[in-house]
Amino acid sequence: MPLADHLRELRNRLLKAVLAILVVTVVAMIYYKPIADFLTDPVR
């Protein structure tokens, strides 16, 4: 496998990882209150 193929695959995997992080961040920002309540309920 030539170097260019490796770099292309790396670019694709990095792009997918960044997109996944962005999606999870947006969802977490939208639903931060229910998530925080769910995580802190056992403490209360």
PDB file of N, CA and C in Angstrom:
ATOM      1  N   MET A   1       0.861  -1.178   0.000  1.00  0.00           N
ATOM      2  CA  MET A   1       0.000   0.000   0.000  1.00  0.00           C
ATOM      3  C   MET A   1       0.906   1.239   0.000  1.00  0.00           C
ATOM      4  N   PRO A   2       0.771   2.091  -0.996  1.00  0.00           N
ATOM      5  CA  PRO A   2       1.607   3.293  -1.060  1.00  0.00           C
ATOM      6  C   PRO A   2       1.282   4.276   0.067  1.00  0.00           C
ATOM      7  N   LEU A   3       2.212   5.171   0.283  1.00  0.00           N
ATOM      8  CA  LEU A   3       2.057   6.169   1.351  1.00  0.00           C
ATOM      9  C   LEU A   3       0.807   7.022   1.134  1.00  0.00           C
ATOM     10  N   ALA A   4       0.512   7.363  -0.100  1.00  0.00           N
ATOM     11  CA  ALA A   4      -0.658   8.202  -0.387  1.00  0.00           C
ATOM     12  C   ALA A   4      -1.944   7.523   0.082  1.00  0.00           C
ATOM     13  N   ASP A   5      -2.029   6.206  -0.077  1.00  0.00           N
ATOM     14  CA  ASP A   5      -3.218   5.487   0.385  1.00  0.00           C
ATOM     15  C   ASP A   5      -3.336   5.543   1.905  1.00  0.00           C
ATOM     16  N   HIS A   6      -2.222   5.413   2.584  1.00  0.00           N
ATOM     17  CA  HIS A   6      -2.231   5.497   4.044  1.00  0.00           C
ATOM     18  C   HIS A   6      -2.678   6.887   4.499  1.00  0.00           C
ATOM     19  N   LEU A   7      -2.166   7.904   3.842  1.00  0.00           N
ATOM     20  CA  LEU A   7      -2.540   9.273   4.208  1.00  0.00           C
ATOM     21  C   LEU A   7      -4.018   9.538   3.924  1.00  0.00           C
ATOM     22  N   ARG A   8      -4.526   8.996   2.831  1.00  0.00           N
ATOM     23  CA  ARG A   8      -5.943   9.151   2.501  1.00  0.00           C
ATOM     24  C   ARG A   8      -6.814   8.474   3.563  1.00  0.00           C
ATOM     25  N   GLU A   9      -6.416   7.279   3.972  1.00  0.00           N
ATOM     26  CA  GLU A   9      -7.174   6.572   5.003  1.00  0.00           C
ATOM     27  C   GLU A   9      -7.104   7.315   6.339  1.00  0.00           C
ATOM     28  N   LEU A  10      -5.937   7.836   6.674  1.00  0.00           N
ATOM     29  CA  LEU A  10      -5.789   8.618   7.904  1.00  0.00           C
ATOM     30  C   LEU A  10      -6.699   9.837   7.875  1.00  0.00           C
ATOM     31  N   ARG A  11      -6.733  10.524   6.740  1.00  0.00           N
ATOM     32  CA  ARG A  11      -7.593  11.702   6.611  1.00  0.00           C
ATOM     33  C   ARG A  11      -9.058  11.322   6.812  1.00  0.00           C
ATOM     34  N   ASN A  12      -9.481  10.231   6.203  1.00  0.00           N
ATOM     35  CA  ASN A  12     -10.877   9.802   6.338  1.00  0.00           C
ATOM     36  C   ASN A  12     -11.212   9.435   7.778  1.00  0.00           C
ATOM     37  N   ARG A  13     -10.322   8.724   8.439  1.00  0.00           N
ATOM     38  CA  ARG A  13     -10.582   8.324   9.827  1.00  0.00           C
ATOM     39  C   ARG A  13     -10.591   9.533  10.760  1.00  0.00           C
ATOM     40  N   LEU A  14      -9.686  10.476  10.540  1.00  0.00           N
ATOM     41  CA  LEU A  14      -9.666  11.684  11.367  1.00  0.00           C
ATOM     42  C   LEU A  14     -10.929  12.511  11.152  1.00  0.00           C
ATOM     43  N   LEU A  15     -11.369  12.603   9.912  1.00  0.00           N
ATOM     44  CA  LEU A  15     -12.588  13.352   9.613  1.00  0.00           C
ATOM     45  C   LEU A  15     -13.789  12.724  10.315  1.00  0.00           C
ATOM     46  N   LYS A  16     -13.898  11.403  10.258  1.00  0.00           N
ATOM     47  CA  LYS A  16     -15.003  10.721  10.934  1.00  0.00           C
ATOM     48  C   LYS A  16     -14.937  10.926  12.443  1.00  0.00           C
ATOM     49  N   ALA A  17     -13.742  10.881  13.008  1.00  0.00           N
ATOM     50  CA  ALA A  17     -13.590  11.067  14.452  1.00  0.00           C
ATOM     51  C   ALA A  17     -13.992  12.486  14.860  1.00  0.00           C
ATOM     52  N   VAL A  18     -13.559  13.472  14.105  1.00  0.00           N
ATOM     53  CA  VAL A  18     -13.891  14.864  14.423  1.00  0.00           C
ATOM     54  C   VAL A  18     -15.394  15.093  14.290  1.00  0.00           C
ATOM     55  N   LEU A  19     -16.002  14.543  13.261  1.00  0.00           N
ATOM     56  CA  LEU A  19     -17.450  14.693  13.097  1.00  0.00           C
ATOM     57  C   LEU A  19     -18.208  14.030  14.246  1.00  0.00           C
ATOM     58  N   ALA A  20     -17.754  12.868  14.674  1.00  0.00           N
ATOM     59  CA  ALA A  20     -18.408  12.187  15.795  1.00  0.00           C
ATOM     60  C   ALA A  20     -18.292  13.016  17.068  1.00  0.00           C
ATOM     61  N   ILE A  21     -17.124  13.591  17.313  1.00  0.00           N
ATOM     62  CA  ILE A  21     -16.930  14.427  18.497  1.00  0.00           C
ATOM     63  C   ILE A  21     -17.836  15.655  18.439  1.00  0.00           C
ATOM     64  N   LEU A  22     -17.954  16.259  17.270  1.00  0.00           N
ATOM     65  CA  LEU A  22     -18.825  17.428  17.129  1.00  0.00           C
ATOM     66  C   LEU A  22     -20.289  17.072  17.381  1.00  0.00           C
ATOM     67  N   VAL A  23     -20.735  15.955  16.848  1.00  0.00           N
ATOM     68  CA  VAL A  23     -22.129  15.543  17.043  1.00  0.00           C
ATOM     69  C   VAL A  23     -22.403  15.282  18.517  1.00  0.00           C
ATOM     70  N   VAL A  24     -21.507  14.566  19.181  1.00  0.00           N
ATOM     71  CA  VAL A  24     -21.693  14.268  20.603  1.00  0.00           C
ATOM     72  C   VAL A  24     -21.663  15.554  21.424  1.00  0.00           C
ATOM     73  N   THR A  25     -20.804  16.492  21.066  1.00  0.00           N
ATOM     74  CA  THR A  25     -20.725  17.762  21.780  1.00  0.00           C
ATOM     75  C   THR A  25     -22.027  18.548  21.639  1.00  0.00           C
ATOM     76  N   VAL A  26     -22.566  18.602  20.443  1.00  0.00           N
ATOM     77  CA  VAL A  26     -23.819  19.334  20.224  1.00  0.00           C
ATOM     78  C   VAL A  26     -24.957  18.687  21.009  1.00  0.00           C
ATOM     79  N   VAL A  27     -25.042  17.364  20.970  1.00  0.00           N
ATOM     80  CA  VAL A  27     -26.095  16.667  21.714  1.00  0.00           C
ATOM     81  C   VAL A  27     -25.933  16.913  23.212  1.00  0.00           C
ATOM     82  N   ALA A  28     -24.705  16.868  23.704  1.00  0.00           N
ATOM     83  CA  ALA A  28     -24.465  17.097  25.128  1.00  0.00           C
ATOM     84  C   ALA A  28     -24.820  18.529  25.522  1.00  0.00           C
ATOM     85  N   MET A  29     -24.557  19.483  24.641  1.00  0.00           N
ATOM     86  CA  MET A  29     -24.901  20.868  24.953  1.00  0.00           C
ATOM     87  C   MET A  29     -26.415  21.065  24.983  1.00  0.00           C
ATOM     88  N   ILE A  30     -27.126  20.371  24.129  1.00  0.00           N
ATOM     89  CA  ILE A  30     -28.581  20.502  24.084  1.00  0.00           C
ATOM     90  C   ILE A  30     -29.221  19.840  25.302  1.00  0.00           C
ATOM     91  N   TYR A  31     -28.720  18.660  25.678  1.00  0.00           N
ATOM     92  CA  TYR A  31     -29.326  17.882  26.759  1.00  0.00           C
ATOM     93  C   TYR A  31     -28.475  17.874  28.025  1.00  0.00           C
ATOM     94  N   TYR A  32     -27.758  18.956  28.305  1.00  0.00           N
ATOM     95  CA  TYR A  32     -26.844  18.952  29.447  1.00  0.00           C
ATOM     96  C   TYR A  32     -27.579  18.795  30.782  1.00  0.00           C
ATOM     97  N   LYS A  33     -28.746  19.403  30.920  1.00  0.00           N
ATOM     98  CA  LYS A  33     -29.471  19.335  32.196  1.00  0.00           C
ATOM     99  C   LYS A  33     -29.945  17.912  32.511  1.00  0.00           C
ATOM    100  N   PRO A  34     -30.622  17.223  31.601  1.00  0.00           N
ATOM    101  CA  PRO A  34     -31.016  15.844  31.916  1.00  0.00           C
ATOM    102  C   PRO A  34     -29.818  14.923  32.155  1.00  0.00           C
ATOM    103  N   ILE A  35     -28.741  15.139  31.427  1.00  0.00           N
ATOM    104  CA  ILE A  35     -27.542  14.309  31.623  1.00  0.00           C
ATOM    105  C   ILE A  35     -26.955  14.565  33.004  1.00  0.00           C
ATOM    106  N   ALA A  36     -26.864  15.834  33.391  1.00  0.00           N
ATOM    107  CA  ALA A  36     -26.314  16.166  34.709  1.00  0.00           C
ATOM    108  C   ALA A  36     -27.210  15.624  35.819  1.00  0.00           C
ATOM    109  N   ASP A  37     -28.514  15.733  35.652  1.00  0.00           N
ATOM    110  CA  ASP A  37     -29.443  15.187  36.653  1.00  0.00           C
ATOM    111  C   ASP A  37     -29.293  13.677  36.777  1.00  0.00           C
ATOM    112  N   PHE A  38     -29.183  12.990  35.659  1.00  0.00           N
ATOM    113  CA  PHE A  38     -29.026  11.536  35.672  1.00  0.00           C
ATOM    114  C   PHE A  38     -27.743  11.130  36.395  1.00  0.00           C
ATOM    115  N   LEU A  39     -26.671  11.880  36.175  1.00  0.00           N
ATOM    116  CA  LEU A  39     -25.389  11.523  36.786  1.00  0.00           C
ATOM    117  C   LEU A  39     -25.316  11.889  38.262  1.00  0.00           C
ATOM    118  N   THR A  40     -26.053  12.914  38.693  1.00  0.00           N
ATOM    119  CA  THR A  40     -25.973  13.348  40.088  1.00  0.00           C
ATOM    120  C   THR A  40     -27.098  12.804  40.959  1.00  0.00           C
ATOM    121  N   ASP A  41     -28.081  12.134  40.387  1.00  0.00           N
ATOM    122  CA  ASP A  41     -29.181  11.569  41.180  1.00  0.00           C
ATOM    123  C   ASP A  41     -28.706  10.603  42.260  1.00  0.00           C
ATOM    124  N   PRO A  42     -27.772   9.710  41.999  1.00  0.00           N
ATOM    125  CA  PRO A  42     -27.344   8.798  43.069  1.00  0.00           C
ATOM    126  C   PRO A  42     -26.708   9.520  44.263  1.00  0.00           C
ATOM    127  N   VAL A  43     -26.168  10.690  44.055  1.00  0.00           N
ATOM    128  CA  VAL A  43     -25.519  11.435  45.133  1.00  0.00           C
ATOM    129  C   VAL A  43     -26.563  12.066  46.047  1.00  0.00           C
ATOM    130  N   ARG A  44     -27.679  12.454  45.492  1.00  0.00           N
ATOM    131  CA  ARG A  44     -28.724  13.133  46.269  1.00  0.00           C
ATOM    132  C   ARG A  44     -29.476  12.218  47.156  1.00  0.00           C
TER     133      ARG A  44
END
